[in-house]
């Protein structure tokens, strides 16, 4: 039972970051250099304009990232897996119907789904975030509830933000914001949760009782 965990520990944080951010970087590059890619690789031109070429390569990069993650750890994290499934479904619709609305709605669907799952779990007394990050953090029940609530609301915020951006700005702006806007916002939010994590960590709680 410990084998997957031990294998996962051998994967460097840098490689994990590449697997998570790599597909987004590919998406951004392919959209910004779509015409160049189409001229040098005629097969890509058959997909359509830059956003469609970017969508196809984004799907391929996501599949590669999931495969590499499975080969290295023999497990697939739930959130990247769900996100990948939505990428494949909405990406396929985007290419098939030649309508970029589907790939633009993908972040909205994924973030709404995550937010609804986390907040819905709280309604039934389940702090589902604890099942995802139990190996990384040991928090009290109250800590998990508060962290789950915050992440649930944050996912809904990202869903609304994505809708505002893709409906109000150009496709190029949306792609750039998806890579260079959403990720920094998520990183800042994650770091902002560290005081809560420290305050409700099991070790911290035990020290408080002892004193």
Short mmCIF file of C-alpha atoms in Angstrom, two decimals:
data_model
loop_
_atom_site.label_atom_id
_atom_site.label_comp_id
_atom_site.label_asym_id
_atom_site.label_seq_id
_atom_site.Cartn_x
_atom_site.Cartn_y
_atom_site.Cartn_z
CA UNK A 1 0.00 0.00 0.00
CA UNK A 2 2.93 2.35 0.61
CA UNK A 3 4.48 1.81 -2.82
CA UNK A 4 2.54 4.55 -4.68
CA UNK A 5 3.30 7.08 -1.97
CA UNK A 6 6.99 6.21 -1.99
CA UNK A 7 7.06 6.41 -5.78
CA UNK A 8 5.31 9.79 -5.72
CA UNK A 9 7.89 11.12 -3.26
CA UNK A 10 10.62 10.43 -5.84
CA UNK A 11 8.98 12.84 -8.31
CA UNK A 12 10.67 16.22 -7.91
CA UNK A 13 8.53 19.30 -7.24
CA UNK A 14 9.94 20.83 -10.45
CA UNK A 15 8.70 17.89 -12.52
CA UNK A 16 5.29 18.08 -10.85
CA UNK A 17 5.10 21.76 -11.76
CA UNK A 18 6.05 21.01 -15.36
CA UNK A 19 3.35 18.33 -15.59
CA UNK A 20 0.73 20.73 -14.21
CA UNK A 21 1.72 23.92 -16.05
CA UNK A 22 3.21 22.38 -19.21
CA UNK A 23 -0.10 21.94 -21.06
CA UNK A 24 -1.09 25.55 -20.31
CA UNK A 25 2.23 26.85 -21.65
CA UNK A 26 1.75 24.73 -24.79
CA UNK A 27 -1.74 26.19 -25.16
CA UNK A 28 -0.44 29.76 -24.87
CA UNK A 29 2.49 29.19 -27.26
CA UNK A 30 0.36 27.40 -29.88
CA UNK A 31 -2.26 30.15 -29.84
CA UNK A 32 0.29 32.95 -30.15
CA UNK A 33 2.27 31.14 -32.87
CA UNK A 34 -0.62 29.35 -34.53
CA UNK A 35 0.01 30.74 -38.02
CA UNK A 36 3.71 29.81 -37.84
CA UNK A 37 2.86 26.29 -36.72
CA UNK A 38 0.30 25.92 -39.50
CA UNK A 39 2.81 27.03 -42.15
CA UNK A 40 5.52 24.64 -40.91
CA UNK A 41 3.24 21.72 -40.05
CA UNK A 42 0.44 21.58 -42.65
CA UNK A 43 -1.36 18.82 -40.76
CA UNK A 44 -2.05 21.30 -37.96
CA UNK A 45 -3.60 23.75 -40.42
CA UNK A 46 -6.40 21.26 -40.98
CA UNK A 47 -7.59 21.93 -37.42
CA UNK A 48 -8.43 25.54 -38.25
CA UNK A 49 -7.13 28.85 -36.87
CA UNK A 50 -4.65 29.39 -34.02
CA UNK A 51 -7.13 28.77 -31.20
CA UNK A 52 -8.07 25.40 -32.72
CA UNK A 53 -4.44 24.40 -33.21
CA UNK A 54 -3.81 25.43 -29.60
CA UNK A 55 -6.79 23.36 -28.46
CA UNK A 56 -5.54 20.25 -30.26
CA UNK A 57 -2.03 20.59 -28.85
CA UNK A 58 -3.45 21.38 -25.40
CA UNK A 59 -5.36 18.09 -25.49
CA UNK A 60 -2.22 16.22 -26.58
CA UNK A 61 -0.08 17.88 -23.89
CA UNK A 62 -2.69 17.10 -21.23
CA UNK A 63 -2.76 13.45 -22.27
CA UNK A 64 1.05 13.26 -22.15
CA UNK A 65 1.13 14.88 -18.69
CA UNK A 66 -1.41 12.38 -17.34
CA UNK A 67 0.47 9.44 -18.87
CA UNK A 68 3.82 10.58 -17.46
CA UNK A 69 2.21 11.12 -14.04
CA UNK A 70 0.79 7.59 -14.14
CA UNK A 71 4.10 6.04 -15.23
CA UNK A 72 6.03 7.80 -12.47
CA UNK A 73 3.55 7.44 -9.59
CA UNK A 74 1.15 4.66 -10.66
CA UNK A 75 -1.68 6.97 -9.61
CA UNK A 76 -3.62 9.87 -11.07
CA UNK A 77 -4.58 12.77 -8.77
CA UNK A 78 -8.34 13.26 -8.84
CA UNK A 79 -8.39 16.97 -9.72
CA UNK A 80 -6.00 16.78 -12.73
CA UNK A 81 -7.86 13.68 -13.91
CA UNK A 82 -11.27 15.40 -13.82
CA UNK A 83 -9.81 18.50 -15.45
CA UNK A 84 -8.23 16.32 -18.15
CA UNK A 85 -11.52 14.59 -18.93
CA UNK A 86 -13.25 17.95 -19.36
CA UNK A 87 -10.36 19.12 -21.59
CA UNK A 88 -10.82 16.11 -23.86
CA UNK A 89 -14.61 16.45 -24.05
CA UNK A 90 -14.77 20.21 -24.61
CA UNK A 91 -11.64 20.21 -26.75
CA UNK A 92 -13.16 17.58 -29.03
CA UNK A 93 -16.36 19.64 -29.31
CA UNK A 94 -14.29 22.74 -30.09
CA UNK A 95 -12.47 21.02 -32.95
CA UNK A 96 -15.47 19.12 -34.27
CA UNK A 97 -17.84 22.10 -34.34
CA UNK A 98 -15.10 24.68 -35.02
CA UNK A 99 -16.45 26.73 -32.13
CA UNK A 100 -13.98 27.99 -29.54
CA UNK A 101 -16.78 28.69 -27.06
CA UNK A 102 -16.48 25.14 -25.75
CA UNK A 103 -12.79 25.32 -24.82
CA UNK A 104 -13.35 28.77 -23.32
CA UNK A 105 -16.08 27.36 -21.09
CA UNK A 106 -13.87 24.49 -19.90
CA UNK A 107 -12.39 26.40 -16.90
CA UNK A 108 -15.90 27.54 -15.94
CA UNK A 109 -17.20 23.96 -15.96
CA UNK A 110 -14.21 22.52 -14.08
CA UNK A 111 -14.10 25.21 -11.40
CA UNK A 112 -17.87 25.16 -10.90
CA UNK A 113 -17.72 21.38 -10.57
CA UNK A 114 -14.92 21.50 -7.98
CA UNK A 115 -16.62 24.30 -6.06
CA UNK A 116 -19.97 22.52 -6.06
CA UNK A 117 -18.40 19.24 -4.92
CA UNK A 118 -16.52 20.87 -2.03
CA UNK A 119 -19.41 23.04 -0.84
CA UNK A 120 -21.91 20.24 -1.39
CA UNK A 121 -19.78 17.94 0.72
CA UNK A 122 -19.86 20.46 3.57
CA UNK A 123 -23.67 20.44 3.47
CA UNK A 124 -23.48 16.72 4.23
CA UNK A 125 -20.84 17.19 6.91
CA UNK A 126 -17.93 16.04 4.73
CA UNK A 127 -14.74 18.08 4.34
CA UNK A 128 -13.76 16.52 1.02
CA UNK A 129 -10.57 18.57 0.70
CA UNK A 130 -9.18 16.47 3.53
CA UNK A 131 -9.37 13.37 1.35
CA UNK A 132 -7.27 15.09 -1.32
CA UNK A 133 -4.58 16.68 0.85
CA UNK A 134 -4.53 14.37 3.86
CA UNK A 135 -1.02 13.22 2.93
CA UNK A 136 0.28 16.80 2.78
CA UNK A 137 -1.43 18.33 5.82
CA UNK A 138 -2.74 17.04 9.12
CA UNK A 139 -5.50 19.42 10.21
CA UNK A 140 -8.22 19.33 12.81
CA UNK A 141 -11.80 18.76 11.64
CA UNK A 142 -12.54 22.47 12.03
CA UNK A 143 -9.45 23.32 10.02
CA UNK A 144 -10.51 21.07 7.15
CA UNK A 145 -14.02 22.54 7.19
CA UNK A 146 -12.73 26.11 6.97
CA UNK A 147 -10.15 25.27 4.30
CA UNK A 148 -12.73 23.35 2.26
CA UNK A 149 -15.16 26.29 2.46
CA UNK A 150 -12.51 28.73 1.31
CA UNK A 151 -11.42 26.56 -1.62
CA UNK A 152 -15.01 25.88 -2.62
CA UNK A 153 -15.76 29.60 -2.78
CA UNK A 154 -12.47 30.28 -4.55
CA UNK A 155 -13.28 27.74 -7.28
CA UNK A 156 -16.64 29.45 -7.84
CA UNK A 157 -14.83 32.81 -8.00
CA UNK A 158 -12.50 31.42 -10.70
CA UNK A 159 -15.53 30.15 -12.63
CA UNK A 160 -17.16 33.60 -12.59
CA UNK A 161 -13.85 35.29 -13.42
CA UNK A 162 -13.36 33.04 -16.46
CA UNK A 163 -16.85 33.85 -17.72
CA UNK A 164 -16.23 37.59 -17.37
CA UNK A 165 -12.86 37.45 -19.15
CA UNK A 166 -13.78 35.27 -22.14
CA UNK A 167 -17.06 37.07 -22.74
CA UNK A 168 -15.57 40.57 -22.39
CA UNK A 169 -12.16 40.34 -24.07
CA UNK A 170 -10.47 38.91 -27.14
CA UNK A 171 -9.47 35.28 -27.49
CA UNK A 172 -5.77 36.18 -27.29
CA UNK A 173 -6.36 38.10 -24.05
CA UNK A 174 -8.33 35.19 -22.59
CA UNK A 175 -5.55 32.70 -23.42
CA UNK A 176 -2.90 34.97 -21.90
CA UNK A 177 -5.00 35.55 -18.79
CA UNK A 178 -5.63 31.82 -18.42
CA UNK A 179 -1.88 31.23 -18.21
CA UNK A 180 -0.43 34.40 -16.70
CA UNK A 181 -3.42 35.63 -14.70
CA UNK A 182 -5.24 32.66 -13.24
CA UNK A 183 -2.11 30.83 -12.06
CA UNK A 184 -0.64 33.79 -10.10
CA UNK A 185 -4.06 34.42 -8.51
CA UNK A 186 -4.25 30.77 -7.48
CA UNK A 187 -0.71 30.82 -6.08
CA UNK A 188 -1.43 33.97 -4.04
CA UNK A 189 -4.65 32.44 -2.71
CA UNK A 190 -2.85 29.21 -1.80
CA UNK A 191 -0.13 31.07 0.11
CA UNK A 192 -2.81 33.11 1.88
CA UNK A 193 -4.17 29.86 3.38
CA UNK A 194 -0.92 29.04 5.18
CA UNK A 195 -1.86 30.90 8.40
CA UNK A 196 -5.08 28.86 8.61
CA UNK A 197 -3.18 25.63 7.94
CA UNK A 198 -0.63 26.45 10.62
CA UNK A 199 -3.31 27.46 13.13
CA UNK A 200 -5.37 24.29 12.71
CA UNK A 201 -2.58 21.78 12.19
CA UNK A 202 -2.86 18.71 14.43
CA UNK A 203 0.57 19.36 15.98
CA UNK A 204 -0.40 22.94 16.77
CA UNK A 205 -3.69 21.83 18.32
CA UNK A 206 -1.96 19.23 20.49
CA UNK A 207 0.57 21.80 21.71
CA UNK A 208 -2.30 24.12 22.65
CA UNK A 209 -3.98 21.41 24.71
CA UNK A 210 -0.69 20.51 26.42
CA UNK A 211 -0.08 24.08 27.48
#
